[in-house]
Short mmCIF file of C-alpha atoms in Angstrom, two decimals:
data_model
loop_
_atom_site.label_atom_id
_atom_site.label_comp_id
_atom_site.label_asym_id
_atom_site.label_seq_id
_atom_site.Cartn_x
_atom_site.Cartn_y
_atom_site.Cartn_z
CA UNK A 130 -22.78 -26.47 80.48
CA UNK A 131 -26.27 -27.82 79.88
CA UNK A 132 -26.90 -30.68 77.47
CA UNK A 133 -28.46 -28.23 75.00
CA UNK A 134 -25.42 -25.92 75.17
CA UNK A 135 -23.11 -28.92 74.89
CA UNK A 136 -24.83 -30.07 71.68
CA UNK A 137 -24.73 -26.52 70.29
CA UNK A 138 -20.99 -26.30 71.04
CA UNK A 139 -20.30 -29.62 69.31
CA UNK A 140 -22.37 -28.49 66.33
CA UNK A 141 -20.45 -25.20 66.15
CA UNK A 142 -17.23 -27.20 65.79
CA UNK A 143 -18.83 -29.60 63.33
CA UNK A 144 -18.17 -32.69 65.47
CA UNK A 145 -20.37 -35.47 66.87
CA UNK A 146 -18.19 -36.85 69.66
CA UNK A 147 -17.20 -34.56 72.57
CA UNK A 148 -13.47 -35.16 72.19
CA UNK A 149 -10.93 -32.52 71.24
CA UNK A 150 -7.57 -34.22 70.82
CA UNK A 151 -4.71 -32.35 72.48
CA UNK A 152 -2.07 -31.29 69.94
CA UNK A 153 1.30 -32.82 70.86
CA UNK A 154 4.15 -31.00 69.12
CA UNK A 155 7.13 -33.17 68.35
CA UNK A 156 5.42 -36.54 68.89
CA UNK A 157 2.55 -36.63 66.40
CA UNK A 158 1.82 -35.92 62.77
CA UNK A 159 -1.36 -35.60 60.70
CA UNK A 160 -2.29 -39.28 61.18
CA UNK A 161 -3.38 -38.93 64.82
CA UNK A 162 -5.42 -35.81 64.01
CA UNK A 163 -7.05 -37.61 61.07
CA UNK A 164 -7.91 -40.66 63.18
CA UNK A 165 -9.66 -38.52 65.80
CA UNK A 166 -11.53 -36.43 63.21
CA UNK A 167 -12.59 -39.55 61.31
CA UNK A 168 -13.95 -41.02 64.57
CA UNK A 169 -16.20 -37.98 65.06
CA UNK A 170 -14.03 -35.90 67.39
CA UNK A 171 -11.84 -32.90 66.64
CA UNK A 172 -8.34 -33.94 65.63
CA UNK A 173 -5.60 -31.39 66.28
CA UNK A 174 -2.38 -30.78 64.36
CA UNK A 175 0.42 -29.08 66.33
CA UNK A 176 1.95 -26.42 64.06
CA UNK A 177 4.47 -24.50 66.20
CA UNK A 178 7.42 -26.77 65.33
CA UNK A 179 6.63 -26.99 61.61
CA UNK A 180 8.09 -24.65 59.01
CA UNK A 181 5.76 -23.39 56.26
CA UNK A 182 6.61 -26.13 53.74
CA UNK A 183 6.31 -28.94 56.30
CA UNK A 184 3.02 -27.50 57.56
CA UNK A 185 1.57 -27.33 54.05
CA UNK A 186 2.60 -30.95 53.41
CA UNK A 187 0.97 -32.09 56.67
CA UNK A 188 -2.21 -30.18 55.81
CA UNK A 189 -2.42 -31.65 52.33
CA UNK A 190 -2.12 -35.13 53.84
CA UNK A 191 -4.63 -34.25 56.60
CA UNK A 192 -7.17 -32.93 54.09
CA UNK A 193 -6.84 -36.08 52.00
CA UNK A 194 -7.19 -38.32 55.06
CA UNK A 195 -10.20 -36.55 56.63
CA UNK A 196 -12.42 -36.15 53.53
CA UNK A 197 -13.79 -32.76 54.62
CA UNK A 198 -14.21 -33.56 58.31
CA UNK A 199 -13.28 -30.73 60.70
CA UNK A 200 -9.88 -30.47 62.35
CA UNK A 201 -7.97 -28.02 64.53
CA UNK A 202 -4.66 -26.31 63.81
CA UNK A 203 -2.77 -25.37 66.98
CA UNK A 204 -0.24 -22.55 67.08
CA UNK A 205 1.78 -20.78 69.75
CA UNK A 206 1.08 -17.07 70.31
CA UNK A 207 4.21 -16.29 72.29
CA UNK A 208 7.03 -13.80 71.94
CA UNK A 209 10.24 -15.77 71.36
CA UNK A 210 12.98 -15.01 73.89
CA UNK A 211 16.09 -13.20 72.72
CA UNK A 212 19.19 -15.42 72.73
CA UNK A 213 21.52 -14.67 75.64
CA UNK A 214 25.06 -15.88 74.95
CA UNK A 215 26.21 -15.26 78.53
CA UNK A 216 23.32 -17.24 79.99
CA UNK A 217 23.98 -20.04 77.50
CA UNK A 218 27.65 -20.09 78.56
CA UNK A 219 26.64 -20.31 82.25
CA UNK A 220 24.32 -23.25 81.51
CA UNK A 221 27.04 -25.07 79.59
CA UNK A 222 29.50 -24.47 82.44
CA UNK A 223 26.99 -25.78 85.02
CA UNK A 224 26.37 -28.87 82.88
CA UNK A 225 30.06 -29.49 82.08
CA UNK A 226 30.48 -32.24 84.74
CA UNK A 227 27.57 -34.17 83.20
CA UNK A 228 28.93 -33.77 79.68
CA UNK A 229 32.21 -35.21 80.95
CA UNK A 230 30.54 -38.03 82.92
CA UNK A 231 28.58 -39.19 79.88
CA UNK A 232 31.33 -38.43 77.32
CA UNK A 233 29.21 -35.89 75.44
CA UNK A 234 30.80 -33.17 73.34
CA UNK A 235 28.52 -30.13 73.86
CA UNK A 236 29.43 -28.85 70.38
CA UNK A 237 27.59 -31.85 68.89
CA UNK A 238 24.27 -30.99 70.57
CA UNK A 239 21.87 -29.37 68.13
CA UNK A 240 19.38 -26.71 69.18
CA UNK A 241 16.47 -28.79 67.92
CA UNK A 242 13.43 -27.38 66.19
CA UNK A 243 12.28 -23.95 67.22
CA UNK A 244 8.78 -23.05 68.23
CA UNK A 245 7.49 -20.41 65.87
CA UNK A 246 4.81 -17.96 66.98
CA UNK A 247 1.76 -17.39 64.78
CA UNK A 248 2.66 -14.83 62.10
CA UNK A 249 1.64 -13.54 58.64
CA UNK A 250 2.86 -16.71 56.95
CA UNK A 251 0.85 -18.85 59.38
CA UNK A 252 -2.25 -16.73 58.73
CA UNK A 253 -1.81 -17.17 54.97
CA UNK A 254 -1.71 -20.96 55.43
CA UNK A 255 -4.88 -20.82 57.55
CA UNK A 256 -6.53 -18.74 54.82
CA UNK A 257 -5.50 -21.26 52.16
CA UNK A 258 -6.57 -24.42 54.03
CA UNK A 259 -9.55 -23.00 55.97
CA UNK A 260 -9.61 -25.34 59.00
CA UNK A 261 -12.78 -25.50 61.11
CA UNK A 262 -10.86 -24.57 64.26
CA UNK A 263 -7.61 -22.76 65.06
CA UNK A 264 -6.37 -22.94 68.63
CA UNK A 265 -3.61 -21.06 70.38
CA UNK A 266 -1.33 -21.68 73.32
CA UNK A 267 0.20 -18.81 75.34
CA UNK A 268 -2.53 -16.27 74.60
CA UNK A 269 -3.71 -14.98 71.24
CA UNK A 270 -1.88 -13.40 68.30
CA UNK A 271 -2.21 -9.70 67.53
CA UNK A 272 -5.73 -8.56 66.55
CA UNK A 273 -4.99 -8.19 62.81
CA UNK A 274 -3.80 -11.81 62.61
CA UNK A 275 -6.73 -13.04 64.71
CA UNK A 276 -9.13 -11.23 62.34
CA UNK A 277 -7.60 -13.11 59.41
CA UNK A 278 -8.26 -16.42 61.18
CA UNK A 279 -11.87 -15.43 61.85
CA UNK A 280 -12.34 -14.24 58.25
CA UNK A 281 -11.12 -17.67 57.09
CA UNK A 282 -14.14 -19.13 58.90
CA UNK A 283 -12.34 -20.80 61.80
CA UNK A 284 -13.59 -20.99 65.38
CA UNK A 285 -10.91 -19.68 67.75
CA UNK A 286 -9.94 -21.59 70.90
CA UNK A 287 -7.14 -20.82 73.35
CA UNK A 288 -5.73 -22.23 76.57
CA UNK A 289 -6.09 -20.53 79.96
CA UNK A 290 -4.36 -21.58 83.18
CA UNK A 291 -6.06 -18.98 85.39
CA UNK A 292 -9.48 -17.37 85.62
CA UNK A 293 -7.78 -14.06 84.73
CA UNK A 294 -6.42 -15.60 81.52
CA UNK A 295 -9.83 -17.09 80.67
CA UNK A 296 -11.49 -13.68 81.02
CA UNK A 297 -8.72 -12.05 78.95
CA UNK A 298 -9.16 -14.63 76.18
CA UNK A 299 -12.93 -14.13 76.12
CA UNK A 300 -12.48 -10.35 75.97
CA UNK A 301 -9.93 -10.62 73.14
CA UNK A 302 -11.89 -12.82 70.76
CA UNK A 303 -11.67 -16.49 71.73
CA UNK A 304 -14.84 -18.42 70.86
CA UNK A 305 -14.05 -20.98 73.56
CA UNK A 306 -11.50 -21.32 76.35
CA UNK A 307 -9.64 -24.53 77.14
CA UNK A 308 -9.16 -24.64 80.93
CA UNK A 309 -5.77 -26.18 81.67
CA UNK A 310 -5.15 -27.28 85.26
CA UNK A 311 -2.05 -28.40 87.13
CA UNK A 312 -2.69 -31.98 86.00
CA UNK A 313 -2.17 -31.09 82.34
CA UNK A 314 0.26 -33.25 80.43
CA UNK A 315 3.29 -31.51 78.93
CA UNK A 316 3.90 -27.79 79.24
CA UNK A 317 1.22 -25.39 80.44
CA UNK A 318 0.03 -22.37 78.46
CA UNK A 319 0.74 -19.67 81.05
CA UNK A 320 0.82 -16.18 79.52
CA UNK A 321 -0.32 -13.50 82.00
CA UNK A 322 1.39 -14.53 85.25
CA UNK A 323 4.05 -16.80 86.67
CA UNK A 324 2.33 -16.91 90.08
CA UNK A 325 1.43 -20.58 90.54
CA UNK A 326 -0.99 -19.84 93.40
CA UNK A 327 -3.47 -18.15 91.03
CA UNK A 328 -3.64 -20.95 88.49
CA UNK A 329 -6.43 -23.43 87.75
#
């Protein structure tokens, strides 16, 4: 990317500093996103583990803390797996020696927060709060939902782990692609293949 293109990209996001903070679901709230946005970068709020009420509360606090500066809302665009009771039973059986060793009653282990895919309710929240950027992990949502994001005025970013995914994202409406290599922290956003040899 040339310096001119780089400046144009920053301007399109409404930021001065070339930093897009990675959204970190489960370990951050609006305060980290606000700090990055207030420093001139693009703060990111992870939304996949937040229910609608919690997300609205975070966004109200983020809006108040950023005073109109741009920020990114990050969602997952995955299809949740169907629960498999037999597979769950096999996992619990395989882990039984460890439960016993550490005196853990498996019945006391909660499932933890789910990871919700982007849906109509998410789109309505985007429409209400009108963030500068909405990013996705694991592909993009269905076209009708993506159109709602675009109509709300947001730039659309998404993560690719392969060249094939990057091309797919560009062809399906992403304004920019986040290239995620093997050295990425946390989980990777694989969505078209499980073949590790083809990945960035």
